[in-house]
Every structure is written in C-alpha cells, then in structure tokens.
Amino acid sequence: MKKIKLGRTGLEVTRWGLGGIPLSTIMGGTTEAVIEEIIRAALDYGINFIDTSRVYMDSETNLGQAIQSRRRDIVLASKSYSRTRDEVLADIEESLSQLQTDWIDIYQVHALYPHEVTAFMGKGGGMEAFRKAKEEGMIHFIGLTSHHNSVLLNLVKTGNFDTVMFPFNVIERDAEPELIPLAQSLNIGMIVMKPLAGGAIRNRYKAFRFFNNYPVDLILNGVASVAEFKENIQYAEDESPLTAEELSALEAEVASLGNEFCRRCSYCMPCPNDIRIPDMIHIFYQAVKGMRFEDLPADKQEVGKNLLVWLQACEQCGKCEQKCPYNLPTARRVQELISLFTQQP
C-alpha cells in the first residue's frame, strides 16, 4: 500500500490505517481471537499505522498482546480523554503498560470540546502532561482530535500539535473549506476518522475514492472481520479521484441521511443497563424511522419484538446523551422505538 509522510512528524505511514474501536471486545462486539486475526491481516498486508484510545475499553490491551513481535514495524497512536495534567500522565503510563511498549509514536488529546479548551491548555491542564511526556520520550508526537471544527481551527494555529484528527466524509465536510488548507499550510499531519460516517455510507467504493479528491494524509478505517478488511482494502487501493458526476451521484445517495444520525463511535457506551446503544440507534435510522409497526418488513418486526425487553431497560438517565459528541436525542429515540414495537397486534 502507498505510503505518505505524515506532516511534520516525518513518519512514513500507509495512507490507510487501522481504527481501534473494533479492536475492543466490548465496543466492537467480537472476540480476542478475531481481533488478533484482523491485526495480523492488516500488518501482513503492509498497513503500518494503528490507532486506539484509553476509552476504547480493552482495545489497547488486545492490541498490545497482538503486536509484540512486530512493534518496531508499527506507527502506534493512542489517546487520552482526560483533561488535567495528572490524569493525562496517568493515562499515558497506563497506555504504555497496556500496549506493552516503551514509547507511543503519537499520543492524542481525545475528542476535545469547546468548553474544555481553556482549562486543558492552561496551568495544570492536560497540555502540560503532553509536553512533559514528549520531553521524556514516552511519546514522540502530540496529536489533537475533536468533533468540533472550531476547536481544531483554533488549536492547530498554536503550534502545539503535530497531527490533527477530524471526521470527514461525503456527508461531514466541515473541515473542507478551512481546516484542511490550514493544516496543509502548517505541515500538520491530517488523520481522517469516520470515512464511512460510522457505517451510514453504504457505497464504500465511492466513499473511499472521495478522499482522493483531497490532500488529507491518512484515513482510519475500523473493521469487524478479516473479510471486511480484505474487501475494504481493495477499494482503498484505488487512487483515482471521483469525477464530478460520480461525486454528485454519491451526494444524492446519502442525502436522505441528513446530519442527525449515529456514527457508531460508541462514546455513549457503556450503558449502566447494558443496552447496546449504537445498535439500537442504527436500527432506528436504518429500519424504522417514521414507520408504523404493520408497515415494517417481517424480519424487522421480529427484531422489534426481541428488542423490547432490552429497550425497556432504559431508565432515561441521559448519560448517553451527555457523552455523545453529536448531541443525538438517544433517550427520546428509545421511547419512540418502544412505542413503535408495542403497536404490534
């Protein structure tokens, strides 16, 4: 696979990297054996960039166990969701332990919100820990991630960050007019997350070629199986950009999704009552939005009957909504699904 230089880091990385959420048995809903197979298949193919996070449950642990004999062949990235100096330092130590490594190539601020910026960048804030860890060689480069374009635009100008990670795809294009040109001019490595908008975009061939129209450096893609990896990598290897006609057709395909849909990032997890929230929201949008029970296909009616007990476990605590970077009204949708599926005769 084609390699690129990741901005001012100088790191030579494959243009496509492996995302870490599916490498968690909890968030990805798979087994340790399957996760090891995915990692091995990616490395054997030549992928040399893998991204994970402290908040991806057991993702770091599973990754650390799988890469020991090949650590020096991998550019490893992880993240901290903590915001104070001491908490971030503790996270870095834990990441090093779980990943079973002496250093992490890129350690990133995870999903920074606008209201957190001042404290994070100030005295006693997490930025102090990132600088200290870099000085001591625990991490080699500092990265920034956020779902808020305003945060990214303001902070990449500070000179503190070597890479920037942002959601970008044919639906979510906030980064297109300003962030991408700015990062390129500053030689900050650009890492794209959510290339398929959390699975909402079905046309992977065109969705992957969409990135050939832009100067982004690296695209992360998480997969749930080796078969999915092999299929995706075929599309990723096509370096031809979309024509204007193909782009228009793709935009038309996704127009009905709007912007208020679940990206299946699983930041809402875990639920106190073990509800698989991303799966539930996925069902809401892919199968039942705005429909009556009797209008649902037979298989969806059966799914609804089986889900009722699960959905009725929701206590409307609102914790999932507090953690959602897209402010989705999850609690309301649970009630709408319950109402739908209790219409059954």
Phi, psi and omega in degrees: 000145180303138175249150179228165175267125186277078176056216185285354175294332184075001181290134175269110185232154174292146184295334176248134179240169182264123178281150190264348182298314179290353178275008174255131178294334183276309182280329181269345177067033179230193184251163178298324180296317179294319179300316179297322178297319180297312181298316180297317180297319179295314181293320179297327180287334181122355176300130182235011179237124178230132183244139177215195181196156174299329185271002177272041176052244184265018181298313180299318180299312181296321179293316180300322180289332187271341191251005189308311184286351185233019185305317184288351177269356190243137167268114189253130179234140173219182187214157172239133177268358180284162187234350178254161182304307185294322180292320180292318177300319178296321178296318181297317177300318181291321177299315179301319181293311183293324180277353178054051182220159179269346180207156174238128186297311179228121175246132193239146168289126188263118169052057181288134180263156181304318184286353182262350190298311185301312181293321181296319183275349184270189182299129181079001180278172185299332182299328177299321180292320179299316180297315181298315181296324179291318179299325183271000176083005177291325175231152183260327181219156182249129180242157179237134174229145176195156173262006183244112185300324181297321178297313182296316181300317182288318188278333178293339180284346184284341182083004182276345190241136181270333179223159176223130179246134184210153175286134181203129178192184185295339178269312185262100187235027179301328184285346189297310188286326186237311189295313182297311177298324180294311180300320179296319181292332180267000181061036176268128181298129182258123179242122182266131170248164179060049181296336178249018181053046178069023180096358181289328179275121186271330184276086185293324182302308180287324181298321179286322178291339176309323183287343177288351177271359186227154182273031177290151187273306191223138180242129178267137177221120177266142181228153183259356181201163176294322179299317179295320178300312183297321179292314181297321185292332175297318179291321183294333182286343179284115184265008181281134178287161175287140171286167178300322180291319179294321178296317178298320179294319179293318177300321178293323179298322187261359186303324184291343181288332184064212178240345184266070179223160182280130178270000179057039177285341177068017175295339178287346183270156359276153175275137179304335181249020173063026174282132176279084189302312180302321178295320181295315179293324177300316178299318181303313186274326184275342190231324197232357185304123176074014183252158172267154184303317184291343179272350181287146172300157184303320182293326179287327175298319180293319176301315181299317179298320181289333183277343188305311181300318179299311182293323182289353175283348180294128180259009179058038182287336177082002182297323180296321180291325178295327183269349184284121180288350181251006176056041179284142181278067189298315183299320178295322182290327174301314180295324179293321177293318178300315180299318180298310187282347174270004175281350186303145183293000000 
